[in-house]
Coordinates of C-alpha atoms and ligand atoms in Angstrom, one line a residue:
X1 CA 101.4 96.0 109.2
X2 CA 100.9 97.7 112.4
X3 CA 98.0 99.5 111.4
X4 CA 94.4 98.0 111.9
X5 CA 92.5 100.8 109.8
X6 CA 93.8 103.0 107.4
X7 CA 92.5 106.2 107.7
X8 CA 96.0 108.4 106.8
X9 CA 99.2 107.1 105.5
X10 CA 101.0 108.9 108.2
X11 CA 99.9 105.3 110.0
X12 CA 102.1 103.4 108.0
X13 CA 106.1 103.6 108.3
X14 CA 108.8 104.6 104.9
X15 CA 109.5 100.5 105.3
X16 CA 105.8 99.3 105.4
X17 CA 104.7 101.4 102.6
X18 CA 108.0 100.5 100.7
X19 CA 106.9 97.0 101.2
X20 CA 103.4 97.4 100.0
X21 CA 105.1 99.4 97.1
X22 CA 107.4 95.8 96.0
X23 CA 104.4 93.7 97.2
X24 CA 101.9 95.5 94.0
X25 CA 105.1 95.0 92.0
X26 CA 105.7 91.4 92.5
X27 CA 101.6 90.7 92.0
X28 CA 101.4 92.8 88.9
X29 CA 104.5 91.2 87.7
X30 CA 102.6 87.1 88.8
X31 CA 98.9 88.3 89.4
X32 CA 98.1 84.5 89.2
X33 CA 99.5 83.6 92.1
X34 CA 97.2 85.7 94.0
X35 CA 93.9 84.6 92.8
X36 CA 93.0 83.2 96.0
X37 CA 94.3 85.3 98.7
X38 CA 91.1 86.6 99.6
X39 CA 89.1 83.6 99.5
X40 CA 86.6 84.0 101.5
X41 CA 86.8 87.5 102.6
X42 CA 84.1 90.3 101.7
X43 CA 84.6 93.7 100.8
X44 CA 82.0 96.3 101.4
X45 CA 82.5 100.0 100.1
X46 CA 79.8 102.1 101.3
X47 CA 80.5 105.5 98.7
X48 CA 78.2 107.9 99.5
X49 CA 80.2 110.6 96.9
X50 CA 80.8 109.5 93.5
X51 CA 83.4 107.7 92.2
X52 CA 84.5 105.9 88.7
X53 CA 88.1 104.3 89.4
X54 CA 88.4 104.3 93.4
X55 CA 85.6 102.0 93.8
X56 CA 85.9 99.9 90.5
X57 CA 89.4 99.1 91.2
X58 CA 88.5 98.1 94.7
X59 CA 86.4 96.1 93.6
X60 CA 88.4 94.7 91.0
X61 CA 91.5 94.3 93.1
X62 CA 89.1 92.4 95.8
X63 CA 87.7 89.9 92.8
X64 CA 91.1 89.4 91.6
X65 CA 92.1 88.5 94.8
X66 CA 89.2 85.5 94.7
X67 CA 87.1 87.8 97.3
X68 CA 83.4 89.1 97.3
X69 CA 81.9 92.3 97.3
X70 CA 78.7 94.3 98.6
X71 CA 77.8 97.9 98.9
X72 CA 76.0 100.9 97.6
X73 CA 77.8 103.7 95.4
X74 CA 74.6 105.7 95.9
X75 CA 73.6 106.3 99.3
X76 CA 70.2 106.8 98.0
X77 CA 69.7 103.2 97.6
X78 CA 70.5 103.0 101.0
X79 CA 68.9 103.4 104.6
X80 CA 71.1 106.6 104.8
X81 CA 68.1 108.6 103.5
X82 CA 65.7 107.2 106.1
X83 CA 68.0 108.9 108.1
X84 CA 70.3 106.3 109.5
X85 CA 73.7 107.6 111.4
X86 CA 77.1 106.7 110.0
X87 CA 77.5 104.7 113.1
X88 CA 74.6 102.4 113.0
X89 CA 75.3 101.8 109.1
X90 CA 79.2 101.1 109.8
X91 CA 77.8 98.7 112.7
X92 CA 75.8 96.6 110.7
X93 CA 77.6 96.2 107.6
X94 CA 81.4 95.8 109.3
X95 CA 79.3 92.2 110.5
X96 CA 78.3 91.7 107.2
X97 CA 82.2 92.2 105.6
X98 CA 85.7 91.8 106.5
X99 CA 87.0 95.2 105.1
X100 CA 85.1 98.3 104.5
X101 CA 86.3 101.2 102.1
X102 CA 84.6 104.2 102.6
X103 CA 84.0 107.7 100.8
X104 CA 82.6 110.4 102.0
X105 CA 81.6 114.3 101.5
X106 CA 82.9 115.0 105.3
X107 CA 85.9 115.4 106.5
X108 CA 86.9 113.0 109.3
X109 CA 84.0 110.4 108.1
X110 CA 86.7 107.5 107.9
X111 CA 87.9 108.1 111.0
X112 CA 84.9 108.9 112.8
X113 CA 83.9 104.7 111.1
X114 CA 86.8 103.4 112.9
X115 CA 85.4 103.9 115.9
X116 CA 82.5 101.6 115.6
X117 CA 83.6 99.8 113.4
X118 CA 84.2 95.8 113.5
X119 CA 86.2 95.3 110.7
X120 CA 89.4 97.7 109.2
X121 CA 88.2 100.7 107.5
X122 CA 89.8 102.0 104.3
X123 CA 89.7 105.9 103.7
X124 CA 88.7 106.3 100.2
X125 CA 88.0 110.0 100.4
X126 CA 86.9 111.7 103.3
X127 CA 85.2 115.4 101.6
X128 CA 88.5 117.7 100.7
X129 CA 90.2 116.2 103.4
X130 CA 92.5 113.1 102.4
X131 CA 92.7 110.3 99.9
X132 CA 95.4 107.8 101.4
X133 CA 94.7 104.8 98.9
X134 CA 95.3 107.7 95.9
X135 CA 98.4 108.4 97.4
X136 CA 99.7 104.4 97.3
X137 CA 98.9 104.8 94.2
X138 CA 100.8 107.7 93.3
X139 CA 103.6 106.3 94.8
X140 CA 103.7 103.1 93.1
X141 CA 103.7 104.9 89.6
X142 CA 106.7 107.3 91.1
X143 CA 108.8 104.3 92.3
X144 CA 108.0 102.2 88.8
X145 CA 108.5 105.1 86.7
X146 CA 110.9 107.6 87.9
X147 CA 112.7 104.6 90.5
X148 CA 112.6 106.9 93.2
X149 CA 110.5 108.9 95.9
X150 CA 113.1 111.4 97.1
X151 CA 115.5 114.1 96.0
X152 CA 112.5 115.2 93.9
X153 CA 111.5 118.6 92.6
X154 CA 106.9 118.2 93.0
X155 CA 105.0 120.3 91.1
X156 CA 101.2 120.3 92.3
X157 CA 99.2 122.1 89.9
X158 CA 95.0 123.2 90.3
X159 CA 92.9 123.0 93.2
X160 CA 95.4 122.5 96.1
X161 CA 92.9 123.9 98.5
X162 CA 90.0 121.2 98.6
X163 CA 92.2 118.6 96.6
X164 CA 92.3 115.3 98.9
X165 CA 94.9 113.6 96.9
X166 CA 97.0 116.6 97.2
X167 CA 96.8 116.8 100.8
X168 CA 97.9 113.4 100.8
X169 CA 100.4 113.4 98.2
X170 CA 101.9 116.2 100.3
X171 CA 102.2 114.8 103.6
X172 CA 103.5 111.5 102.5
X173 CA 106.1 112.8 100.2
X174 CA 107.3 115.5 103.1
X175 CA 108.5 112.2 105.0
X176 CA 111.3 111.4 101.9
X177 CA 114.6 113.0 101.9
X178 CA 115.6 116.1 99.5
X179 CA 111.8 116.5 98.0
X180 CA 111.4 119.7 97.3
X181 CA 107.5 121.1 96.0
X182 CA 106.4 123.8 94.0
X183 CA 103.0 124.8 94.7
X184 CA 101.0 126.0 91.6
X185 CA 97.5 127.4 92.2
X186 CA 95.9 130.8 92.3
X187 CA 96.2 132.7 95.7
X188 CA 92.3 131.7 96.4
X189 CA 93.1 127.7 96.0
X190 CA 96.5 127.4 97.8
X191 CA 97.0 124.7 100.0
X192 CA 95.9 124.7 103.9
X193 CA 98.3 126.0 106.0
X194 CA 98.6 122.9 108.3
X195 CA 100.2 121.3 105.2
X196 CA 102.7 124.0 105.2
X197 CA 103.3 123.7 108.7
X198 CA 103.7 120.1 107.9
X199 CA 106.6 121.0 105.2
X200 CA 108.3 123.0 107.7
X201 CA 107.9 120.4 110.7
X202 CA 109.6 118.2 107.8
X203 CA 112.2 120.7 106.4
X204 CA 110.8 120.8 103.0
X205 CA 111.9 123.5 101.1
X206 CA 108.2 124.8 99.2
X207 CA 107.7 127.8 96.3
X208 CA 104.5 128.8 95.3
X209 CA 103.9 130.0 91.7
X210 CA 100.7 131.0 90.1
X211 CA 102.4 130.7 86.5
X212 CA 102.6 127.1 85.6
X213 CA 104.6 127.8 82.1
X214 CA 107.5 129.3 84.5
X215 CA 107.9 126.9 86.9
X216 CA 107.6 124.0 84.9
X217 CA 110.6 123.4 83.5
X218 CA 112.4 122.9 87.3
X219 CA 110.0 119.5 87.9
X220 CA 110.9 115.9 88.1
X221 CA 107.2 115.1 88.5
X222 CA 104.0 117.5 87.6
X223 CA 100.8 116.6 89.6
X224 CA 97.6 118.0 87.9
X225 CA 94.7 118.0 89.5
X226 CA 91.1 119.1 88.2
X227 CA 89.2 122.5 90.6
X228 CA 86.8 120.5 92.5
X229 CA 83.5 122.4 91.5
X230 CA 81.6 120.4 94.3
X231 CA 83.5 121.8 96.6
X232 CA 82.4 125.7 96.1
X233 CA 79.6 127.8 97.6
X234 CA 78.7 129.3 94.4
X235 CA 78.8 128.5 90.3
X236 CA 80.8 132.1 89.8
X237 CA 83.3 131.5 92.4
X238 CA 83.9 128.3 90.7
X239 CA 83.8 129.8 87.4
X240 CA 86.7 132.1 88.7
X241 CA 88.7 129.7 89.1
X242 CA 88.2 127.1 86.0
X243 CA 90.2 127.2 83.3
X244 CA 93.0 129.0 84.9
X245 CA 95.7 126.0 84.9
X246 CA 95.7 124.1 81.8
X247 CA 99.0 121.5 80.4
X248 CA 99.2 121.8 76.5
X249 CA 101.9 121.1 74.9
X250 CA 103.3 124.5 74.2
X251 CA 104.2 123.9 78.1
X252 CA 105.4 120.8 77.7
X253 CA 108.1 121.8 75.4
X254 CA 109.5 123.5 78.7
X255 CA 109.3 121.0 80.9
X256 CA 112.3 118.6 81.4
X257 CA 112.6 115.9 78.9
X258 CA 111.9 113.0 81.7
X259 CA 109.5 114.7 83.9
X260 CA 106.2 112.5 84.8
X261 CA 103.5 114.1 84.5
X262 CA 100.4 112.7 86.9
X263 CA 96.8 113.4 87.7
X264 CA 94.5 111.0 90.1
X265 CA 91.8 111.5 87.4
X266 CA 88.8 112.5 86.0
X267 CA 89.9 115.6 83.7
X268 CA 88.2 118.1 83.3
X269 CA 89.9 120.6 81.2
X270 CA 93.5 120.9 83.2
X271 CA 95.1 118.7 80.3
X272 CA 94.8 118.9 77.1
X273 CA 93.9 115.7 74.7
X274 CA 97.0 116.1 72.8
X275 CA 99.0 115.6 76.2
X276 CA 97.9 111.8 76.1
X277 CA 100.5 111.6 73.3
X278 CA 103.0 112.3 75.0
X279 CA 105.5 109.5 76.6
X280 CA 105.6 112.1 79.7
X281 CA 101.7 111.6 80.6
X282 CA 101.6 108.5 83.1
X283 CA 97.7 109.4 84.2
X284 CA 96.5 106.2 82.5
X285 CA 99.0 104.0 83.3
X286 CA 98.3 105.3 86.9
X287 CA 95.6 104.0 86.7
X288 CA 96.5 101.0 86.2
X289 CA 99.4 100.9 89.4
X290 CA 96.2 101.9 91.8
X291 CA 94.6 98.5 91.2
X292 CA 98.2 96.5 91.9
X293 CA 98.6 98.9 94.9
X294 CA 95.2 98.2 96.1
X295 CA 95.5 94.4 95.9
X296 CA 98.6 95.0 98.4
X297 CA 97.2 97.3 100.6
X298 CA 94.2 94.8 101.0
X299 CA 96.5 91.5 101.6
X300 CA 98.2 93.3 104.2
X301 CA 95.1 94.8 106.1
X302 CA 93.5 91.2 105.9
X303 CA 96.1 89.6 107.0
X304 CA 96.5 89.3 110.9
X305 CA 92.6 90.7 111.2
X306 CA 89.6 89.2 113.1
X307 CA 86.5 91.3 113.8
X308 CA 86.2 93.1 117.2
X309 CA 85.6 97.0 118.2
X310 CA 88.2 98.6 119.8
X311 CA 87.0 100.5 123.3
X312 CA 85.3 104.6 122.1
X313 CA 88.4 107.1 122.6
X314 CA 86.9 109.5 125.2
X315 CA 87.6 113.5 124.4
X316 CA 87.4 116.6 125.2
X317 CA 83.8 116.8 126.3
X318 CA 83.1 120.4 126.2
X319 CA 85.1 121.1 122.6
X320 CA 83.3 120.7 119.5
X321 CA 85.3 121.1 116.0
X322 CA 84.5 124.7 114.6
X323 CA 85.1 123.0 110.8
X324 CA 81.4 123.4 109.4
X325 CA 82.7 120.2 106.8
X326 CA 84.1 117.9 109.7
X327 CA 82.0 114.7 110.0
X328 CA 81.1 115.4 113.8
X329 CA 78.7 118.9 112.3
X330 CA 77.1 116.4 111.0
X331 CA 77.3 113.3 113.4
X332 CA 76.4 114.5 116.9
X333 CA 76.7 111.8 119.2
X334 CA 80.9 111.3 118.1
X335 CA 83.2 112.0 121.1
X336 CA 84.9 115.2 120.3
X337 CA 88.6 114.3 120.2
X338 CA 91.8 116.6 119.6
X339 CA 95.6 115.8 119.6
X340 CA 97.5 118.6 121.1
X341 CA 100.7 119.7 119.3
X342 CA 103.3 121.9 120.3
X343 CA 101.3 125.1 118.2
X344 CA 98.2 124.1 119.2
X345 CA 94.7 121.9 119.4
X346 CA 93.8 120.0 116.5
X347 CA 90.8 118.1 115.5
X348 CA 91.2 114.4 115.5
X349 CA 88.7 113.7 112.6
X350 CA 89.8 116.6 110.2
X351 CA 92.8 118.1 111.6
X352 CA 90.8 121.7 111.4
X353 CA 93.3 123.5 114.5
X354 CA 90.8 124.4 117.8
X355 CA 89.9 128.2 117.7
Ligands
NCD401 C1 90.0 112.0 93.1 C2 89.1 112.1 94.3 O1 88.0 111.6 94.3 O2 89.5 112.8 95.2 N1 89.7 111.0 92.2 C3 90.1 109.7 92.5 O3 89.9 109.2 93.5 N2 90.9 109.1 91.6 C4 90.3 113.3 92.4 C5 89.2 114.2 92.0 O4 88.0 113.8 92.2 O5 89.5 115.2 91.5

């Protein structure tokens, strides 16, 4: 793989990720013959937001690999709250392990770790930002259970606004032929408009609905995705919003008989128990593909790697992000850095566009 860290899947090309895509097929299919890949290796994930199936099936795809593992999934535990910089912590530990996978509540964080970092750094959730690894996974279910990634009709229902794994979703799928996406949220959670701009960049045709029950029965594949409360300013903004997009199968019996239905997990109340029934609902088994896609993704960072820091990109030094959720409001001494595109400035961490 070309890539040293992976921070976005934009990094990777359609051929590498279709080759990390047979790769978790042919280790699911022998796992065995894997169980000492990563001999040797340690994995550190440093998650200073919660998780319950990104970091345990890190882990679990790093042991099953014959690895080790260290970390915190509480930054609590950790030096962070006598005030120690991302920078400093990413130092130290990246001599400690050979791969680090890290989640954070800011947007940019992975990518601002890169940059100091020793050792490849995995993006496992930077704030409402992206969520690359969620994507493989999605990905991996799509190819095993639908056998394709293009000529598809997307629905992505819920919180589309501060939904990492949508953001992803999106921009990965934009770069496969034919995919067309139907974007179902209120008006108040649609998705940032630099993902739009992406679909048109890619010629993506795109709706938006805010009635789930009518656009439904057009999908090949239905993302749900849970409002992230953590995400709002206030309890009654969120309490707007809850509740407002919820699968049951009264909807189901409109949807096509072979659509997918998907959701990166946890649930709150955006599917119904009675859903799980259903041969349509591959959440769990989705589940289940992240760890295989994982293992991949981890033989094929590991692979070519030995430790060194690559030299500080050098920005813009009079340009700060105006993003109040990038990682460099929080993290004064990054560089600021922006990529100029033909409609603009955009921030290198977050991809917020310079104002
Ligand atoms: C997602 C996340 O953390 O962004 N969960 C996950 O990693 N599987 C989705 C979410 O929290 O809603």
């Amino acid at each position: 793989m070309n890539t040293r860290h992976l921070i976005d899947l934009d990094q990777l090309s359609i051929d590498e990720i279709k080759y990390i895509i047979s790769l978790s097929q042919e280790i699911r299919s022998k796992p065995h013959e894997y169980i000492d890949v990563c001999h040797g290796k340690i994995m550190a994930t440093l998650f200073y937001e919660p998780s319950t199936r990104t970091q345990m099936s890190f882990q679990t795809a790093m042991l099953r690999l014959g690895g080790q593992v260290i970390g915190f999934n509480d930054p609590n535990n950790s030096s962070v709250t006598k005030g120690e910089s991302l920078k400093d912590t990413i130092r130290i530990v990246s001599e400690y392990g050979d791969i680090i996978i890290l989640r954070n509540r800011y947007e940019g964080a992975a990518k601002a770790a890169s940059l100091y970092s020793k050792c490849p750094v995995i993006n496992a959730g930077d704030g409402a930002h992206l969520h690359p690894t969620q994507t493989l996974t999605d990905i991996v279910t799509m190819s095993n259970e639908i056998g394709r990634l293009k000529n598809l009709s997307i629905g992505v229902c819920g919180d589309l606004k501060n939904g990492r794994t949508v953001h992803s979703l999106i921009k990965c799928l934009s770069h496969y032929e034919g995919n067309r996406f139907i974007l179902v949220s209120s008006s108040q959670l649609c998705v940032p408009k630099y993902l739009t701009d992406i679909l048109d960049e890619n010629n993506c045709e795109y709706v938006f609905s805010d009635d789930l029950s009518a656009s439904i029965g057009d999908m090949d594949v239905l993302y749900m995705t849970r409002i992230q409360k953590e995400r709002f300013e206030s309890e009654e903004e969120y309490n707007r919003q809850k509740g407002r997009f919820i699968l049951d199968s009264e909807k189901l019996k409109l949807a096509k008989k072979e659509m997918k239905i998907l959701h990166p997990l946890p649930r709150v109340d955006e599917i119904s128990d009675e859903v799980d029934e259903d041969p349509r609902a591959m959440y769990f088994k989705q589940a289940e593909y992240g760890l295989y896609a994982r293992m991949a993704l981890i033989i094929n960072i590991l692979e070519h790697e030995s430790k060194r820091i690559d030299p500080i990109e050098k920005g813009f030094t009079d340009r700060r992000c105006h993003n109040p959720n990038c990682i460099t409001s929080d993290e004064c001494y990054l560089p600021n850095l922006f990529i100029k595109r033909e409609d603009g400035l955009f921030c290198k961490y977050c991809d917020a566009r310079d104002e």
